[in-house]
Amino acid sequence: MSDTPVTPRSSAPAAATRRRFWDRAEVVSEPEGFAVRLDGRPVRLPGGAVLRVGSRALAEALAGEWQAAGGGAKGGDFAPSDLRLTRIAGTMLERIAPDRAAVIGVLLGYARHELLCYRVRYPALLVERQQQEWDPWLEWLRARYGVVLRSTDGVMPVDQPPEALAGLQSVLEGLPDGALAALGVAVPALGSLVLGLALVDGRLTAEQAMACATLDERTQMELWGQDAEQAARLEGLALDVKDAASFLALLRADS
């Protein structure tokens, strides 16, 4: 049997599809971890790395994605959206492991414009809800990590204290590659590093984090009516957050 590696095109457009050419996806235990193989051949990521992780539970879930792709049978069409956990694993292996500083820098950018720090002046209902739902997480950040962020109302930007950003950088530097990979998916979807850290810390579920992050949108739709396009966009973001939470849980399942 040929040992030609199989490479998922995770960088392809979401609508692009490929034809499934394997019968069976399985997990193989190797000295370096648990690898996913298709009919005995290794799955290689776009940068050439083998799809191999340290958690058997995560590897089984990854193999499950490949087994289900294309309708579960050779010849079926599959898309990158069928391999959502594989995408996060690929980020962990090929982007974060060789250059953690770059990913940490991107995540810190969200702290500089932290969602929870930008408050409205009206309507009164949203002002009250932001205080009730967002203030506790800024207080959690202070109590958990000793980081205090500044808040503002209106649209004018607020500069976060250098010591706060330095503290968050230290927090991120202390996280394993897998947690950073999960944050790399969850934080852009949430628009909040604080909520992302609470998700990683196990203080919020994916559903709770998303509900908190979309407080403004949910309140506006409650006041002014449903927006189908907005609802569909939020549904897609919620799926990203759910993927990140699932990835974390599977990565930690064997520990």
Rosetta silent file (secondary structure, phi, psi, omega in degrees, C-alpha in Angstrom):
SEQUENCE: MSDTPVTPRSSAPAAATRRRFWDRAEVVSEPEGFAVRLDGRPVRLPGGAVLRVGSRALAEALAGEWQAAGGGAKGGDFAPSDLRLTRIAGTMLERIAPDRAAVIGVLLGYARHELLCYRVRYPALLVERQQQEWDPWLEWLRARYGVVLRSTDGVMPVDQPPEALAGLQSVLEGLPDGALAALGVAVPALGSLVLGLALVDGRLTAEQAMACATLDERTQMELWGQDAEQAARLEGLALDVKDAASFLALLRADS
SCORE:     score description
SCORE:     0.000 S_00000001
   1 L     0.000  138.044 -179.930    0.000    0.000    0.000 S_00000001
   2 L   -65.424  143.313  177.267    1.266    3.489   -0.887 S_00000001
   3 L  -103.409   22.781  177.427    2.423    5.666    1.993 S_00000001
   4 L   -60.847  126.516 -177.502    1.631    8.910    0.121 S_00000001
   5 L   -68.686  152.977  178.048    0.355   11.371    2.723 S_00000001
   6 E  -104.386  128.380 -175.210   -3.181   12.710    2.594 S_00000001
   7 L  -118.908  114.514  175.071   -3.498   16.482    2.938 S_00000001
   8 L   -72.622  137.094 -179.930   -6.785   18.191    3.877 S_00000001
   9 L   -91.134   76.055 -177.327   -7.136   21.553    2.127 S_00000001
  10 L   -68.613  -18.743 -179.912   -8.204   23.549    5.172 S_00000001
  11 L   -87.898   -0.803 -178.706   -7.361   26.789    3.396 S_00000001
  12 L   -71.540  156.637  176.557   -9.828   26.094    0.565 S_00000001
  13 L   -57.507  151.629 -175.327  -13.021   28.175    0.294 S_00000001
  14 L   -57.852  -31.328 -176.179  -15.856   26.940    2.455 S_00000001
  15 L   -83.065  -14.432 -177.057  -17.876   25.896   -0.621 S_00000001
  16 L   -67.390  140.417  178.816  -15.039   23.883   -2.196 S_00000001
  17 L  -126.122  158.600  175.258  -15.474   20.142   -2.047 S_00000001
  18 E  -130.778  160.014 -178.758  -13.238   17.145   -2.608 S_00000001
  19 E   -90.938  129.869  177.824  -13.991   13.545   -3.417 S_00000001
  20 L   -70.810  130.857 -177.283  -13.527   11.012   -0.638 S_00000001
  21 L  -122.330   11.343 -179.174  -11.077    8.323   -1.693 S_00000001
  22 L  -119.611  157.394  176.628  -10.684    6.252    1.479 S_00000001
  23 L   -94.491  -42.454 -169.504  -12.759    3.566    3.111 S_00000001
  24 L  -134.911  133.277  171.908  -11.635    3.719    6.710 S_00000001
  25 E  -107.604  134.794 -177.614  -10.288    6.334    9.112 S_00000001
  26 E  -146.292  164.696  178.005   -8.607    5.031   12.234 S_00000001
  27 E  -103.826  133.052  178.559   -6.354    6.045   15.116 S_00000001
  28 E  -120.615  127.667  177.030   -2.892    4.553   15.423 S_00000001
  29 E   -78.171  126.661  179.527   -0.847    4.826   18.606 S_00000001
  30 E  -127.763  164.896  179.654    2.690    6.006   17.878 S_00000001
  31 L   -56.151  -32.360 -177.618    5.611    7.002   20.107 S_00000001
  32 L   -87.762   -6.300 -178.838    4.830   10.691   19.446 S_00000001
  33 E   145.685 -152.002 -177.078    1.101   10.389   20.141 S_00000001
  34 E  -113.225  117.802 -175.238   -2.084    9.258   18.417 S_00000001
  35 E  -104.808  149.159  175.307   -2.192    9.689   14.640 S_00000001
  36 E   -96.007  130.896  178.567   -5.132    9.614   12.245 S_00000001
  37 E  -127.900  146.393  177.025   -4.717    7.379    9.213 S_00000001
  38 E  -112.916  112.439 -175.580   -6.886    6.834    6.172 S_00000001
  39 L    50.814   39.892  176.440   -6.639    3.277    4.883 S_00000001
  40 L    87.015   -6.559 -177.781   -3.289    3.087    6.636 S_00000001
  41 E  -100.369  141.616 -178.301   -1.901    6.326    5.196 S_00000001
  42 E   -70.497  143.831  171.271   -1.113    9.330    7.404 S_00000001
  43 E   -85.060  125.147  177.047   -3.173   12.476    7.167 S_00000001
  44 E  -111.834  141.105  179.715   -0.866   15.414    6.582 S_00000001
  45 L   -80.929  168.775 -175.831   -1.811   19.023    7.178 S_00000001
  46 L   -53.657  -33.123  179.765   -1.187   21.781    4.602 S_00000001
  47 L   -85.037   -0.972  177.722    2.246   22.543    6.070 S_00000001
  48 L   103.533  -11.272 -179.070    3.279   18.884    5.985 S_00000001
  49 L   -69.510  144.663  174.833    2.786   17.975    9.648 S_00000001
  50 E   -73.749  139.373  176.412    1.185   14.622   10.431 S_00000001
  51 L   -73.820   91.858 -175.145   -2.238   14.874   12.063 S_00000001
  52 E  -140.704  130.435 -178.272   -1.111   13.518   15.420 S_00000001
  53 E  -129.787  166.501 -176.577   -2.214   14.612   18.916 S_00000001
  54 L   -86.690   -9.923 -178.597   -1.423   13.649   22.475 S_00000001
  55 L  -107.279  124.789  177.392   -4.999   12.786   23.467 S_00000001
  56 H   -64.544  -38.967 -179.622   -6.586    9.537   22.340 S_00000001
  57 H   -59.927  -43.221  178.787  -10.060   11.024   22.873 S_00000001
  58 H   -67.273  -42.234  179.318   -9.259   13.912   20.556 S_00000001
  59 H   -60.755  -40.211  178.200   -7.661   11.611   17.992 S_00000001
  60 H   -63.940  -38.137  178.323  -10.770    9.421   17.987 S_00000001
  61 H   -67.723  -39.642  177.029  -12.936   12.501   17.399 S_00000001
  62 H   -62.543  -46.097  177.666  -10.679   13.612   14.556 S_00000001
  63 H   -61.592  -35.642  178.023  -10.864   10.173   12.986 S_00000001
  64 H   -62.080  -38.104  176.222  -14.622   10.304   13.427 S_00000001
  65 H   -60.971  -46.644 -178.403  -14.747   13.479   11.336 S_00000001
  66 H   -67.870  -33.884  179.383  -12.805   11.823    8.531 S_00000001
  67 H   -69.348  -35.138 -178.519  -14.913    8.679    8.748 S_00000001
  68 H   -82.306  -19.558 -176.268  -18.138   10.693    8.461 S_00000001
  69 H   -59.816  143.745  178.896  -16.851   12.970    5.681 S_00000001
  70 H    69.668   25.191  179.187  -18.408   12.502    2.279 S_00000001
  71 H    79.992    8.057  175.496  -21.412   10.743    3.709 S_00000001
  72 H    86.217    8.375 -178.367  -19.302    8.019    5.289 S_00000001
  73 L  -143.085  149.144  178.140  -18.406    6.206    2.087 S_00000001
  74 L   -56.234  137.805  178.768  -15.724    6.361   -0.604 S_00000001
  75 L    99.745  -16.163  179.161  -16.702    8.552   -3.520 S_00000001
  76 L   -76.907  156.936  178.107  -18.752   11.055   -1.541 S_00000001
  77 E   -89.505  140.663  176.000  -17.975   14.776   -1.600 S_00000001
  78 E  -136.420  159.407 -176.762  -16.699   16.517    1.528 S_00000001
  79 L  -128.056  163.972  176.933  -15.779   20.093    2.405 S_00000001
  80 H   -54.639  -31.030 -179.524  -13.484   21.758    4.979 S_00000001
  81 H   -66.479  -12.896  175.927  -16.580   22.478    7.066 S_00000001
  82 H   -82.853   -9.050 -173.973  -16.858   18.701    7.644 S_00000001
  83 L  -124.193   56.386 -171.059  -13.473   18.724    9.416 S_00000001
  84 H   -70.703  -41.864  177.258  -13.941   21.402   12.032 S_00000001
  85 H   -70.346  -33.432  176.024  -11.900   19.831   14.829 S_00000001
  86 H   -60.855  -38.177  178.746   -9.189   18.960   12.323 S_00000001
  87 H   -60.180  -43.650 -179.781   -8.947   22.659   11.492 S_00000001
  88 H   -69.153  -40.608  177.674   -8.264   23.528   15.143 S_00000001
  89 H   -62.048  -38.623  178.041   -5.784   20.679   15.505 S_00000001
  90 H   -63.151  -39.546  175.849   -4.004   21.919   12.398 S_00000001
  91 H   -61.375  -44.109 -179.919   -3.715   25.383   13.918 S_00000001
  92 H   -60.619  -43.488 -173.096   -2.261   23.875   17.082 S_00000001
  93 H   -81.364  -36.035 -170.973    0.308   21.795   15.212 S_00000001
  94 H  -108.608  -19.435 -179.825    1.361   24.093   12.395 S_00000001
  95 H  -109.480  -43.847 -173.738    0.782   27.650   13.574 S_00000001
  96 H   -83.340  -47.864 -177.848    1.007   27.715   17.345 S_00000001
  97 L   -54.037  -44.262 -179.204    3.653   25.117   18.106 S_00000001
  98 L   -82.874  -16.083 -175.205    6.309   26.800   15.898 S_00000001
  99 L  -154.089   71.094 -179.395    5.348   30.431   16.704 S_00000001
 100 H   -62.172  -35.532 -175.302    3.351   30.921   19.885 S_00000001
 101 H   -60.125  -38.607 -178.509    4.272   34.612   20.089 S_00000001
 102 H   -63.972  -44.315 -179.228    2.448   35.462   16.868 S_00000001
 103 H   -67.980  -41.209  178.226   -0.810   33.876   18.026 S_00000001
 104 H   -61.474  -39.248  177.816   -0.532   35.460   21.457 S_00000001
 105 H   -61.724  -41.863  178.317   -0.050   38.839   19.803 S_00000001
 106 H   -63.477  -43.813 -179.593   -3.239   38.400   17.792 S_00000001
 107 H   -64.958  -37.702  178.217   -5.206   37.420   20.895 S_00000001
 108 H   -64.163  -27.390  176.561   -3.885   40.411   22.816 S_00000001
 109 H   -59.490  -33.895  177.200   -5.292   42.599   20.067 S_00000001
 110 H   -70.299  -31.971  177.476   -8.757   41.601   21.222 S_00000001
 111 H   -65.825  -34.099  179.753   -7.902   42.654   24.778 S_00000001
 112 H   -66.265  -23.086  178.551   -7.034   46.124   23.509 S_00000001
 113 L  -128.975   44.927 -174.438  -10.603   46.403   22.206 S_00000001
 114 L   -56.060  125.158 -178.825  -12.276   44.083   24.696 S_00000001
 115 H   -51.367  -45.162 -173.562  -16.002   43.746   23.992 S_00000001
 116 H   -67.847  -12.190 -177.642  -16.972   43.833   27.661 S_00000001
 117 H   -93.715   -3.915 -178.449  -15.308   47.217   28.108 S_00000001
 118 E  -110.421  108.938 -174.125  -17.459   49.071   25.569 S_00000001
 119 E  -109.600  154.630  177.277  -20.828   50.067   27.010 S_00000001
 120 L   -91.882  163.538  175.220  -23.826   51.850   25.574 S_00000001
 121 L   -99.877  -18.880  177.427  -25.557   54.910   27.009 S_00000001
 122 L  -163.239  159.593   -0.001  -29.003   53.819   25.850 S_00000001
 123 L   -71.248  161.151 -175.055  -31.433   52.115   25.667 S_00000001
 124 H   -59.491  -36.030 -179.247  -31.775   51.753   29.424 S_00000001
 125 H   -60.793  -43.443 -178.795  -32.586   48.042   29.152 S_00000001
 126 H   -71.947  -37.381  175.937  -29.273   47.306   27.424 S_00000001
 127 H   -56.322  -47.317 -178.956  -27.324   49.529   29.818 S_00000001
 128 H   -65.454  -42.034 -178.512  -28.716   47.533   32.730 S_00000001
 129 H   -67.404  -38.558  176.691  -28.105   44.168   31.070 S_00000001
 130 H   -60.785  -41.407  178.353  -24.491   45.029   30.236 S_00000001
 131 H   -64.205  -43.177 -176.411  -23.870   45.887   33.858 S_00000001
 132 H   -70.595  -38.811 -172.100  -25.535   42.707   35.089 S_00000001
 133 H   -98.499  -25.208 -175.896  -23.964   40.292   32.598 S_00000001
 134 H   -99.283  -37.581 -178.658  -20.591   41.845   31.775 S_00000001
 135 H   -55.731  -42.117 -179.379  -19.392   43.375   35.040 S_00000001
 136 H   -58.814  -30.574 -177.841  -19.095   39.967   36.777 S_00000001
 137 H   -81.109  -29.038  171.754  -16.638   38.733   34.127 S_00000001
 138 H   -69.710  -35.078  176.493  -14.420   41.781   34.389 S_00000001
 139 H   -70.120  -37.503  176.311  -14.431   41.214   38.143 S_00000001
 140 H   -60.513  -42.668  179.403  -13.644   37.528   37.575 S_00000001
 141 H   -60.217  -41.141  179.407  -10.649   38.548   35.459 S_00000001
 142 H   -65.632  -45.516 -176.941   -9.410   40.777   38.294 S_00000001
 143 H   -71.010  -36.734 -174.911   -9.912   38.107   40.965 S_00000001
 144 H   -80.060  -42.011 -172.734   -8.545   35.229   38.875 S_00000001
 145 H  -122.454   -1.837 -179.231   -5.570   36.859   37.182 S_00000001
 146 L    71.590   23.459 -177.856   -5.098   40.227   38.860 S_00000001
 147 L  -107.033  127.095  179.606   -5.877   42.049   35.599 S_00000001
 148 L  -115.968  120.423  178.532   -8.006   45.207   35.654 S_00000001
 149 L  -103.864  148.730  178.825   -9.393   46.535   32.368 S_00000001
 150 L   -89.194  145.594  177.241  -10.852   49.974   31.798 S_00000001
 151 L  -115.278  160.353  178.409  -14.381   50.450   30.483 S_00000001
 152 E  -146.090  162.269  172.943  -15.972   53.275   28.534 S_00000001
 153 E  -116.493  150.997 -174.604  -19.375   54.247   27.221 S_00000001
 154 L    90.200 -160.255 -174.160  -20.034   55.340   23.692 S_00000001
 155 L  -107.406   -5.602 -179.580  -17.789   54.652   20.728 S_00000001
 156 L   -67.575  134.862 -178.552  -14.607   56.433   21.735 S_00000001
 157 L   -68.617  153.108  176.904  -11.724   53.959   22.203 S_00000001
 158 L  -121.718  132.810  178.151  -10.210   53.370   25.598 S_00000001
 159 L   -83.485  127.729  178.519   -6.531   52.566   26.088 S_00000001
 160 L   -81.355  145.013 -179.273   -5.964   49.590   28.339 S_00000001
 161 L   -59.712  138.260  178.199   -3.240   49.928   31.008 S_00000001
 162 H   -54.391  -36.518 -179.243    0.117   48.495   29.930 S_00000001
 163 H   -67.861  -30.082  177.129    0.219   46.441   33.120 S_00000001
 164 H   -69.253  -44.049  178.770   -3.148   44.880   32.228 S_00000001
 165 H   -65.969  -37.645  177.318   -1.941   43.886   28.780 S_00000001
 166 H   -64.740  -38.389  178.139    1.293   42.559   30.258 S_00000001
 167 H   -65.058  -41.730  178.305   -0.723   40.498   32.721 S_00000001
 168 H   -67.561  -36.645  176.778   -2.864   39.020   29.965 S_00000001
 169 H   -61.437  -41.033  178.261    0.213   38.256   27.910 S_00000001
 170 H   -63.533  -40.112  177.859    1.620   36.340   30.867 S_00000001
 171 H   -61.187  -47.370 -178.472   -1.642   34.408   31.186 S_00000001
 172 H   -65.665  -38.374  179.174   -1.591   33.469   27.505 S_00000001
 173 H   -64.864  -24.177  179.845    2.069   32.489   27.608 S_00000001
 174 L   -85.674   -5.146 -178.910    1.252   30.048   30.395 S_00000001
 175 L   -86.616  147.826  175.772   -1.409   28.222   28.367 S_00000001
 176 L   -70.572  164.848 -177.760   -0.654   25.028   26.395 S_00000001
 177 H   -56.568  -39.725 -178.034   -0.763   25.034   22.601 S_00000001
 178 H   -63.770  -39.666  178.336   -4.177   23.368   22.527 S_00000001
 179 H   -66.446  -39.080  177.194   -5.776   26.046   24.673 S_00000001
 180 H   -64.706  -38.156  177.596   -4.296   28.762   22.460 S_00000001
 181 H   -63.457  -42.299  177.964   -5.675   26.984   19.399 S_00000001
 182 H   -64.730  -41.424  177.064   -9.132   26.887   20.963 S_00000001
 183 H   -63.237  -35.043 -179.981   -8.864   30.569   21.862 S_00000001
 184 H   -62.255  -22.441  175.931   -7.848   31.309   18.294 S_00000001
 185 H   -95.660  -43.328 -173.993  -11.288   30.094   17.206 S_00000001
 186 H   -72.852  -42.406 -173.258  -13.407   31.188   20.164 S_00000001
 187 H   -64.517  -46.571  175.788  -12.090   34.716   20.735 S_00000001
 188 H   -59.911  -35.751  179.429  -12.781   36.070   17.212 S_00000001
 189 H   -68.740  -39.262 -178.757  -16.260   34.554   17.377 S_00000001
 190 H   -82.520  -27.404 -173.124  -16.938   36.054   20.807 S_00000001
 191 L    71.921   19.047 -173.280  -15.098   39.321   20.230 S_00000001
 192 L  -147.541  119.976  173.218  -13.826   38.947   23.769 S_00000001
 193 H   -72.249  -34.514 -179.375  -10.600   37.613   25.216 S_00000001
 194 H   -60.928  -48.953  179.314  -12.116   37.738   28.703 S_00000001
 195 H   -66.303  -34.553  176.320  -14.967   35.399   27.768 S_00000001
 196 H   -62.594  -43.165  178.165  -12.518   33.192   25.890 S_00000001
 197 H   -65.198  -36.922  177.191  -10.359   32.816   28.985 S_00000001
 198 H   -65.637  -34.676  176.020  -13.436   32.009   31.063 S_00000001
 199 H   -65.430  -47.230  178.969  -14.300   29.314   28.534 S_00000001
 200 H   -62.211  -36.081 -177.616  -10.784   27.842   28.743 S_00000001
 201 L   -77.410   -5.838 -179.773  -10.939   28.066   32.532 S_00000001
 202 L    79.885   13.561 -179.949  -14.165   26.063   32.595 S_00000001
 203 L   -88.145  -18.126  178.220  -16.190   28.906   34.083 S_00000001
 204 L  -131.698  142.280  168.804  -18.428   29.265   31.037 S_00000001
 205 L   -82.302  169.106  177.802  -19.943   26.761   28.656 S_00000001
 206 H   -59.488  -41.700 -178.516  -19.941   27.518   24.946 S_00000001
 207 H   -66.079  -42.263  179.665  -23.620   28.423   25.130 S_00000001
 208 H   -66.180  -42.306  179.463  -23.139   30.729   28.119 S_00000001
 209 H   -62.614  -42.778 -178.892  -20.143   32.460   26.564 S_00000001
 210 H   -67.974  -39.118  178.263  -22.001   33.054   23.317 S_00000001
 211 H   -61.813  -39.806  179.427  -25.086   34.357   25.106 S_00000001
 212 H   -68.623  -42.006 -177.339  -22.942   36.850   26.986 S_00000001
 213 H   -68.829  -27.226 -176.490  -21.044   37.931   23.871 S_00000001
 214 L  -104.695   23.832 -179.447  -24.230   38.512   21.865 S_00000001
 215 H   -55.921  -46.330 -178.666  -26.069   40.465   24.535 S_00000001
 216 H   -60.430  -49.760 -177.367  -26.246   43.582   22.368 S_00000001
 217 H   -63.783  -42.471 -179.061  -27.579   41.764   19.318 S_00000001
 218 H   -64.542  -40.010  179.527  -30.102   39.750   21.287 S_00000001
 219 H   -67.470  -42.169  178.756  -31.413   42.838   23.048 S_00000001
 220 H   -61.358  -41.845  179.117  -31.703   44.788   19.796 S_00000001
 221 H   -67.937  -32.760  176.927  -33.656   41.960   18.173 S_00000001
 222 H   -65.786  -37.881 -177.436  -35.867   41.769   21.237 S_00000001
 223 H   -80.947  -38.048 -169.991  -36.615   45.495   20.987 S_00000001
 224 H  -115.665   -1.875  177.788  -36.808   45.910   17.217 S_00000001
 225 L   107.169  159.652 -176.822  -37.642   42.460   15.867 S_00000001
 226 L   -70.897  145.365  175.661  -35.780   39.465   14.482 S_00000001
 227 L  -122.099  110.185 -173.804  -33.209   39.862   11.717 S_00000001
 228 H   -60.799  -40.958 -179.532  -32.812   36.616    9.782 S_00000001
 229 H   -65.739  -42.201  177.919  -29.390   37.537    8.411 S_00000001
 230 H   -63.870  -43.502 -179.828  -28.128   38.538   11.837 S_00000001
 231 H   -61.779  -39.658  178.946  -29.513   35.369   13.398 S_00000001
 232 H   -66.706  -39.734  178.053  -27.764   33.210   10.792 S_00000001
 233 H   -63.225  -43.420  179.990  -24.464   35.006   11.396 S_00000001
 234 H   -66.185  -33.584  177.745  -24.737   34.479   15.147 S_00000001
 235 H   -63.760  -40.723  177.578  -25.550   30.806   14.602 S_00000001
 236 H   -65.396  -40.868  177.929  -22.317   30.384   12.658 S_00000001
 237 H   -65.716  -38.681  178.905  -20.300   32.117   15.361 S_00000001
 238 H   -61.891  -35.739  178.723  -21.934   29.949   18.023 S_00000001
 239 H   -66.193  -37.416  176.446  -20.805   26.852   16.143 S_00000001
 240 H   -61.573  -44.155 -179.289  -17.204   28.121   16.224 S_00000001
 241 H   -65.555  -39.891  177.577  -17.386   28.590   19.987 S_00000001
 242 H   -63.002  -40.847  177.311  -18.898   25.137   20.401 S_00000001
 243 H   -59.994  -45.337 -179.256  -16.079   23.640   18.327 S_00000001
 244 H   -60.988  -43.849  179.943  -13.480   25.355   20.516 S_00000001
 245 H   -65.795  -40.075  178.398  -15.116   24.064   23.703 S_00000001
 246 H   -64.333  -41.951  178.909  -15.366   20.535   22.296 S_00000001
 247 H   -59.639  -45.492  178.717  -11.719   20.614   21.265 S_00000001
 248 H   -61.053  -46.220 -178.070  -10.688   21.648   24.796 S_00000001
 249 H   -62.508  -42.713 -179.947  -12.804   18.957   26.425 S_00000001
 250 H   -68.571  -38.963 -179.909  -11.438   16.212   24.189 S_00000001
 251 H   -62.354  -33.465 -176.308   -7.857   17.391   24.617 S_00000001
 252 H   -94.077   -4.321 -172.554   -8.244   17.191   28.385 S_00000001
 253 L   -63.016  -30.476 -176.582  -10.277   13.974   28.474 S_00000001
 254 L   -91.762   -2.312 -176.185   -7.244   11.737   28.985 S_00000001
 255 L   -90.289    0.000    0.000   -5.630   13.887   31.667 S_00000001
